[in-house]
Short mmCIF file of C-alpha atoms and ligand atoms in Angstrom, two decimals:
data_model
loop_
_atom_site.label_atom_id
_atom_site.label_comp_id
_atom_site.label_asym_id
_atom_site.label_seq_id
_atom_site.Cartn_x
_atom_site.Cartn_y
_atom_site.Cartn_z
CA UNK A 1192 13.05 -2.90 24.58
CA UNK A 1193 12.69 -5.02 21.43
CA UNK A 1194 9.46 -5.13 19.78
CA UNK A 1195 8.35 -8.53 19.34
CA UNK A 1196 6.29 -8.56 15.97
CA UNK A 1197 4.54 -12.02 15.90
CA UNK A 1198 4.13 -13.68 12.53
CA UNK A 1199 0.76 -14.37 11.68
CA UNK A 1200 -0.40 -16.67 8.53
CA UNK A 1201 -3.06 -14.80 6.46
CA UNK A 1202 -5.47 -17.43 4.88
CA UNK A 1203 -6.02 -17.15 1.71
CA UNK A 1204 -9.47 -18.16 0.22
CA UNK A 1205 -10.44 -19.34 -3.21
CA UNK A 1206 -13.03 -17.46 -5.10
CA UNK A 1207 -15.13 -19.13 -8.11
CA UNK A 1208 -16.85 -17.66 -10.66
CA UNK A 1209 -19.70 -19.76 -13.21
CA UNK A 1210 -19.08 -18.27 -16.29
CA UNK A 1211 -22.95 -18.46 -17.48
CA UNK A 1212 -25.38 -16.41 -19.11
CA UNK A 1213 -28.53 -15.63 -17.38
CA UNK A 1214 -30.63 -17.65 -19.67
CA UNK A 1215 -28.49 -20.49 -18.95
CA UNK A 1216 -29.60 -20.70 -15.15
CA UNK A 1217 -30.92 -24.04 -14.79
CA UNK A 1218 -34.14 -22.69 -13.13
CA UNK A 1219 -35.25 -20.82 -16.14
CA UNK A 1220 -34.20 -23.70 -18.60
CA UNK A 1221 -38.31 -24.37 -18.77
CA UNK A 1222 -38.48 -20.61 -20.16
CA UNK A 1223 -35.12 -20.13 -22.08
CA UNK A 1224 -35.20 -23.58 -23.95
CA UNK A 1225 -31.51 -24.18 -25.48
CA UNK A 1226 -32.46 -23.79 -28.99
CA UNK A 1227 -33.33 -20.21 -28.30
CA UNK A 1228 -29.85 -19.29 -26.51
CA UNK A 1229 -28.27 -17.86 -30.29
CA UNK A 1230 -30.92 -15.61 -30.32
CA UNK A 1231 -30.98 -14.25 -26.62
CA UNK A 1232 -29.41 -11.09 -25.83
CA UNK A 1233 -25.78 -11.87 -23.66
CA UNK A 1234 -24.69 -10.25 -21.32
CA UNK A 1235 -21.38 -12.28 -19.99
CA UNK A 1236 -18.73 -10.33 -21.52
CA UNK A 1237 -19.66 -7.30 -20.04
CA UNK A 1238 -20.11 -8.77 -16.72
CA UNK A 1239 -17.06 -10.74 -16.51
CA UNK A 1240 -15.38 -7.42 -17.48
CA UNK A 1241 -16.93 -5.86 -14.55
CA UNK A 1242 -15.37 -8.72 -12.59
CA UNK A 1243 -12.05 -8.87 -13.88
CA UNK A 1244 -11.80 -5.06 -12.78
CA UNK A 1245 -13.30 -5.83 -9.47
CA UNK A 1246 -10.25 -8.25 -8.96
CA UNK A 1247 -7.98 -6.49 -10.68
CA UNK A 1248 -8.43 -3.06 -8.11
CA UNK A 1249 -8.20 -5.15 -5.10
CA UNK A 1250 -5.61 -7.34 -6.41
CA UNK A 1251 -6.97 -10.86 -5.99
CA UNK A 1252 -7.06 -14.03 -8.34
CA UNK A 1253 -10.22 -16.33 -9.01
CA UNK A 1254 -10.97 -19.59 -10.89
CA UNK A 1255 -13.25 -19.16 -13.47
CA UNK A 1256 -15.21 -22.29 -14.48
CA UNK A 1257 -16.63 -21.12 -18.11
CA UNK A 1258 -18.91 -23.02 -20.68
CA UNK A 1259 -17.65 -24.41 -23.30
CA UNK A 1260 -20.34 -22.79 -25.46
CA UNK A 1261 -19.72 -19.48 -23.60
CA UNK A 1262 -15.57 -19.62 -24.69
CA UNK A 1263 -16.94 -20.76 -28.58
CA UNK A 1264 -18.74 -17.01 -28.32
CA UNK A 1265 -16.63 -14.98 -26.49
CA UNK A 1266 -12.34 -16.86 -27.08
CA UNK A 1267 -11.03 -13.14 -26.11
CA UNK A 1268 -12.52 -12.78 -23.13
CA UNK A 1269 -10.94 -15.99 -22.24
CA UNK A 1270 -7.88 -15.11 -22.79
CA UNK A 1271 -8.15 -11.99 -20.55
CA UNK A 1272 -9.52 -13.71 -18.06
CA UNK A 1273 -6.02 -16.16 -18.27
CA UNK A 1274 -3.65 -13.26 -18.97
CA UNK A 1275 -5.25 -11.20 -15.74
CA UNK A 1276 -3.68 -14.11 -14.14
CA UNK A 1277 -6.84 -16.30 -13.12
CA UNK A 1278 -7.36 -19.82 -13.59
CA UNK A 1279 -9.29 -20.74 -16.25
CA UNK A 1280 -11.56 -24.22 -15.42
CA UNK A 1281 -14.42 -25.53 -17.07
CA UNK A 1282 -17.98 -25.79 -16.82
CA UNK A 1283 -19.01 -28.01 -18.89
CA UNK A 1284 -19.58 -27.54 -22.62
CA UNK A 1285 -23.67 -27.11 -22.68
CA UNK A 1286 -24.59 -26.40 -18.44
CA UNK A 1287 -25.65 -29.82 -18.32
CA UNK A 1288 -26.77 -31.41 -15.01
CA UNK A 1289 -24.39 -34.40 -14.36
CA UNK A 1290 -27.72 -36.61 -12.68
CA UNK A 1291 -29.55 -36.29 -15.63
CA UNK A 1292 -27.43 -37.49 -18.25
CA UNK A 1293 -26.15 -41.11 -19.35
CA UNK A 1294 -22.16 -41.54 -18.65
CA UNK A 1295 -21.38 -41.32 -22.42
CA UNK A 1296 -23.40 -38.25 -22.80
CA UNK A 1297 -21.82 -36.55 -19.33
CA UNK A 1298 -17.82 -37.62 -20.68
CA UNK A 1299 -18.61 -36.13 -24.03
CA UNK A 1300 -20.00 -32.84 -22.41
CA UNK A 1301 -17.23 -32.22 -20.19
CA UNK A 1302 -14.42 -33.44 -22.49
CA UNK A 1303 -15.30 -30.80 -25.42
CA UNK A 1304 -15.36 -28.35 -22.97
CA UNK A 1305 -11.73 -29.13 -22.10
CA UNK A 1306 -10.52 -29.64 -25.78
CA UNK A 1307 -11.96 -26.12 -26.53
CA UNK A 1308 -10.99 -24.30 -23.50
CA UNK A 1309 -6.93 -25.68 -24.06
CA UNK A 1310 -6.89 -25.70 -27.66
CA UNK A 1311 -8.00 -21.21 -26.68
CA UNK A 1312 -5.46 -21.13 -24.59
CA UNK A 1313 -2.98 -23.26 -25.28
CA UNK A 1314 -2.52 -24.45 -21.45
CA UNK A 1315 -3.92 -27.38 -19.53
CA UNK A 1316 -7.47 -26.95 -17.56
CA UNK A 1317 -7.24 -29.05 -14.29
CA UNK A 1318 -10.17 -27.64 -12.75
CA UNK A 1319 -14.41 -28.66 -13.51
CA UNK A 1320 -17.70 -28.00 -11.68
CA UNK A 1321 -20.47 -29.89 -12.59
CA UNK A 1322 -23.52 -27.44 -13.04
CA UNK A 1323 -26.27 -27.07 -10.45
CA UNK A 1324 -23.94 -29.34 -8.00
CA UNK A 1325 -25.07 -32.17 -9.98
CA UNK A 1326 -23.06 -35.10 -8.75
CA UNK A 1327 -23.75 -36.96 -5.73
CA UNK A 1328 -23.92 -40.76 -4.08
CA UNK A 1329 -26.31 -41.49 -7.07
CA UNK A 1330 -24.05 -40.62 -9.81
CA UNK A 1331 -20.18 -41.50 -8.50
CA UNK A 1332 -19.79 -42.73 -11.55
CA UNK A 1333 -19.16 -39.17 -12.78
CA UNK A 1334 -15.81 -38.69 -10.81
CA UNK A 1335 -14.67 -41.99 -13.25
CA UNK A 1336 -15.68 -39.93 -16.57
CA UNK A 1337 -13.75 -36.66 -14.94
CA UNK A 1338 -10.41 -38.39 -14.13
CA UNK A 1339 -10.75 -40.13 -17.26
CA UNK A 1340 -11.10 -37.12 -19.33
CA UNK A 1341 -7.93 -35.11 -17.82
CA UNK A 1342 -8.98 -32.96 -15.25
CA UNK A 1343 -7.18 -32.55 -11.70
CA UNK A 1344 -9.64 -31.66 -9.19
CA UNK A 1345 -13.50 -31.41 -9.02
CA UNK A 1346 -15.74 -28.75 -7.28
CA UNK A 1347 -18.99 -30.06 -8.17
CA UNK A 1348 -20.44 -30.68 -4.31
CA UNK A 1349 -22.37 -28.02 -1.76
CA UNK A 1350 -22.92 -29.84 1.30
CA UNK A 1351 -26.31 -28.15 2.11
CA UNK A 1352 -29.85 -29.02 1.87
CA UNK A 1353 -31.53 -27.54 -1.05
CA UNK A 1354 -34.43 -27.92 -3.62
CA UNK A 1355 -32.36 -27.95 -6.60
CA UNK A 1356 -29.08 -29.23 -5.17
CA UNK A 1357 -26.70 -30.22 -2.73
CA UNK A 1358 -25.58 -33.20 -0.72
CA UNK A 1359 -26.16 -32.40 3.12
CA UNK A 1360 -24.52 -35.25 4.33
CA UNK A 1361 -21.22 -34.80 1.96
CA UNK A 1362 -17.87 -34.49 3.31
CA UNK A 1363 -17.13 -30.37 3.94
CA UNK A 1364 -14.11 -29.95 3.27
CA UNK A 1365 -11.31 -31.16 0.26
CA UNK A 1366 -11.24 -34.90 0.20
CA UNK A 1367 -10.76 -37.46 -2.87
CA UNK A 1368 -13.12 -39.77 -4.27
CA UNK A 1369 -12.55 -43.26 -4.84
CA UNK A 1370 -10.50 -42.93 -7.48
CA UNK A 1371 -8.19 -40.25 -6.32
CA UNK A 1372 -9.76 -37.33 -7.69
CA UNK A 1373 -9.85 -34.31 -5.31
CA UNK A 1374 -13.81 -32.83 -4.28
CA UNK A 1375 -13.27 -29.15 -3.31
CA UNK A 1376 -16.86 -28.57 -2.39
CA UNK A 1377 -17.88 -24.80 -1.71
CA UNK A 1378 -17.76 -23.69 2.24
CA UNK A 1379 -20.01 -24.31 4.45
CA UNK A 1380 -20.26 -23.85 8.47
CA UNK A 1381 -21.80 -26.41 10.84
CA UNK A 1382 -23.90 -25.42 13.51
CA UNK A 1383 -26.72 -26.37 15.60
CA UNK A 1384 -26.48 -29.97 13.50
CA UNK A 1385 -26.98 -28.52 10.87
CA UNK A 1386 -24.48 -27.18 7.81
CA UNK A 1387 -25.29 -23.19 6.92
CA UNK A 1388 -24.40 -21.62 3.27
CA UNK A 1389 -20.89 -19.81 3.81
CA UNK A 1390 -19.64 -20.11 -0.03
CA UNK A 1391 -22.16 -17.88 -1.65
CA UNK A 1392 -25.25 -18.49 -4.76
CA UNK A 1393 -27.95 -16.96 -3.82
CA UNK A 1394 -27.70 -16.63 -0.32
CA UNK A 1395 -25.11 -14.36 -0.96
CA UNK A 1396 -27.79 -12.24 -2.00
CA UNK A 1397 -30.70 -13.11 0.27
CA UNK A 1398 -28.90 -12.57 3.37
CA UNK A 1399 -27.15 -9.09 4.72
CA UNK A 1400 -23.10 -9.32 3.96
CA UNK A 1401 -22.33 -9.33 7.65
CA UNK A 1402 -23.59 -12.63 7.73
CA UNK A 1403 -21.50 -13.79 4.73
CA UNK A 1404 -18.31 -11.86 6.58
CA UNK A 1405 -18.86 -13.87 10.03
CA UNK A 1406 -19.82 -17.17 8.05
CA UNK A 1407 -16.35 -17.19 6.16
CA UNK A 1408 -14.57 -16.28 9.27
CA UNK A 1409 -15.92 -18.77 10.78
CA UNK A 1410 -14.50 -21.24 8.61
CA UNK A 1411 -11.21 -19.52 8.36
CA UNK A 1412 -10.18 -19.04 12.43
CA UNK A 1413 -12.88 -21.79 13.96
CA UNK A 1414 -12.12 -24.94 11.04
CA UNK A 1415 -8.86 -23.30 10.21
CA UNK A 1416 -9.27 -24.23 6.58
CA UNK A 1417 -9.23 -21.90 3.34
CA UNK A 1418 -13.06 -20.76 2.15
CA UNK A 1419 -14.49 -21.50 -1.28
CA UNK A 1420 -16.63 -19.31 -2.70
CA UNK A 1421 -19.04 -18.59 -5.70
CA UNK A 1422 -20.90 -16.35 -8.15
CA UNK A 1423 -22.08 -15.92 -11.39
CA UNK A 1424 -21.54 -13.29 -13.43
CA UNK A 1425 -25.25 -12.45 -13.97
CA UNK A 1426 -25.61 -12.00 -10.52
CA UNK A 1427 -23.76 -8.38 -10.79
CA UNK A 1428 -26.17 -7.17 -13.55
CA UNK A 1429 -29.58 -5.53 -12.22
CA UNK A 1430 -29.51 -4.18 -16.14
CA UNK A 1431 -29.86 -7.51 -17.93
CA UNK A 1432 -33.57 -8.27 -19.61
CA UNK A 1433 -36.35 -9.64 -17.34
CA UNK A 1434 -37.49 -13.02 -18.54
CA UNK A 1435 -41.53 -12.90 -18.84
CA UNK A 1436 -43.59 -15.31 -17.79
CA UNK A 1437 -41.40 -16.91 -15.09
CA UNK A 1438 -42.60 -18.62 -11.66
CA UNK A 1439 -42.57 -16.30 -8.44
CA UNK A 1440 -40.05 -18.51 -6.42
CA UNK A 1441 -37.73 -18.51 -9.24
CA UNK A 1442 -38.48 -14.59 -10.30
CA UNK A 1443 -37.58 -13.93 -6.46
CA UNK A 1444 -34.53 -15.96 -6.38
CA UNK A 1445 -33.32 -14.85 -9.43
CA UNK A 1446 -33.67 -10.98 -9.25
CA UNK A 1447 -33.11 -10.47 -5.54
CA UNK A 1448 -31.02 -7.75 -4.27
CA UNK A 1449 -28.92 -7.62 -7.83
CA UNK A 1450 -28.36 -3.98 -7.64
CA UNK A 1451 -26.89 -4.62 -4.32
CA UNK A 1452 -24.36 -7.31 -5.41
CA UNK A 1453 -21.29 -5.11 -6.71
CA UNK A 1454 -21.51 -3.55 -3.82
CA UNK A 1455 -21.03 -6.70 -1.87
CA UNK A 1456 -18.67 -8.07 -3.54
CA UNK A 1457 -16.57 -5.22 -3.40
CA UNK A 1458 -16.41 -5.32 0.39
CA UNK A 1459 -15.80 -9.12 0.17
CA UNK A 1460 -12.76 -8.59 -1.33
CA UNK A 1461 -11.63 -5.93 0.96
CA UNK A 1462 -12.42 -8.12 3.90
CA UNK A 1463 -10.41 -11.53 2.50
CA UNK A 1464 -7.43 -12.50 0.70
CA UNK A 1465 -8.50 -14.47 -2.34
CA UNK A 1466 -6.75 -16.55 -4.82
CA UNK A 1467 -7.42 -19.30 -7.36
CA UNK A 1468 -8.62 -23.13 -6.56
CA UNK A 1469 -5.45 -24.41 -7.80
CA UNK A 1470 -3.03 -22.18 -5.78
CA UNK A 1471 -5.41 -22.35 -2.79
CA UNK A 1472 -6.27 -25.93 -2.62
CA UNK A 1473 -3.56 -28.24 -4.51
CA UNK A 1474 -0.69 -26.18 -3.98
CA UNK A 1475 -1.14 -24.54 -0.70
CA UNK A 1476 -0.67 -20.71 -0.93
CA UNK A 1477 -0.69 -18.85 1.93
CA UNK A 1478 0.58 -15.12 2.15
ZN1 LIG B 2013 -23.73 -23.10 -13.73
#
């Protein structure tokens, strides 16, 4: 008797990576002021090397949104980030929060990001995430300044209720703006009225991975749509300097469980298929 084999569409999720120092956290910005960032010890390169090897052993892609300032420092590791075969995006040039600066001030940010990131790697960037999650019903006007400057898509929304961002009552999944523009915000699961964290930050850390593992499933078999999901480099370095003097909620968020995030994400890629935003989200892969 013939063995029937059904076919079976594997989702394939997008992962994200800020590509930020850990001074540049917008939390410790009170303790780190900007001036002093040429003189703080980095730690990015060797931390997005970690990652790139991460991907590269279990054979996934990402989307890296980087800092302009970060790709001024570090052009190479760039370029191996976009000849591992990852999309590049940006970040912004200075990790900027989109509600606190004036329109001209937010286009000029996010448009020398893009002019440095291309002119690196001679390719278009479609791709930008404002930092912190920064744009929301009282800044629209920011989707205007993104189009305007080039870009393709936005992920600059998590639809969750937090202290220093997020838009609860934003759409969940991909959608446009008013101009066009697509919003990929990062997943999220809706239950008991409520949306949950299922695209990582710091919850990735707070809470046990089996929660992050039934959280994405979740949104891959029960909404049937592609995850999003995001970390930051720093996040995979229990080695990098402790910053004195900081506040306990922001010491605790900040240094929770980092020795356990390698780890972590190790089994997250062993668990899902993941690709890059562009592939995922405006082109459609599936496997
Ligand atoms: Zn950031």
């Amino acid at each position: 008797m013939a063995v029937r084999i059904e076919s079976r569409r594997v989702v394939v999720n997008a992962l994200t990576v800020d590509v930020e120092d850990y001074f540049q956290v917008w939390a410790l910005a009170p303790y780190i002021p900007r001036h002093k960032w040429d003189h703080t010890p980095c730690r990015v390169e060797r931390n997005v090397d970690l990652i790139l090897q991460l991907l590269d052993e279990s054979d996934s892609r990402a989307t890296f949104f980087t800092l302009g300032w970060v790709a001024e420092r570090y052009p190479e590791l760039v370029r191996r980030i976009a000849s591992a075969g990852h999309e590049v995006a940006s970040h912004g040039y200075a990790h900027l929060r989109a509600d606190e600066l004036a329109r001209e001030a937010f286009f000029a940010d996010i448009l020398l990001a893009k002019s440095i990131l291309q002119d690196l790697l001679g390719s278009e960037v479609k791709g930008y995430r404002a930092p912190n999650f920064s744009i929301g019903a009282g800044n629209a006007w920011a989707y205007e300044c993104i189009a305007e400057a080039g870009y393709e898509y936005s992920s600059s929304v998590y639809p969750i209720r937090h202290d220093h961002y997020g838009v609860p009552d934003a759409p969940r999944f991909k959608h446009h703006s008013p101009l066009g523009l697509p919003e990929i915000p990062i997943s999220t699961v809706r239950l008991m009225n409520r949306n949950w964290p299922a695209g990582g930050g710091g919850y990735f850390r707070l809470m046990p991975y089996a929660m992050s593992r039934w959280l994405i499933r979740r949104v891959n078999e029960v909404e049937e749509q592609p995850a999003i999901f995001y970390f930051h480099p720093w996040e995979l370095d229990p080695g990098q300097p402790r910053v004195p003097g900081i506040d306990s909620k922001t010491r605790f968020r900040h240094y929770l469980n980092l020795h356990q995030t390698e780890h972590r994400l190790r089994q997250l890629l062993a668990d899902f298929r993941w690709g890059r935003i562009d592939k995922v989200f405006l082109e459609g892969e599936v496997v």
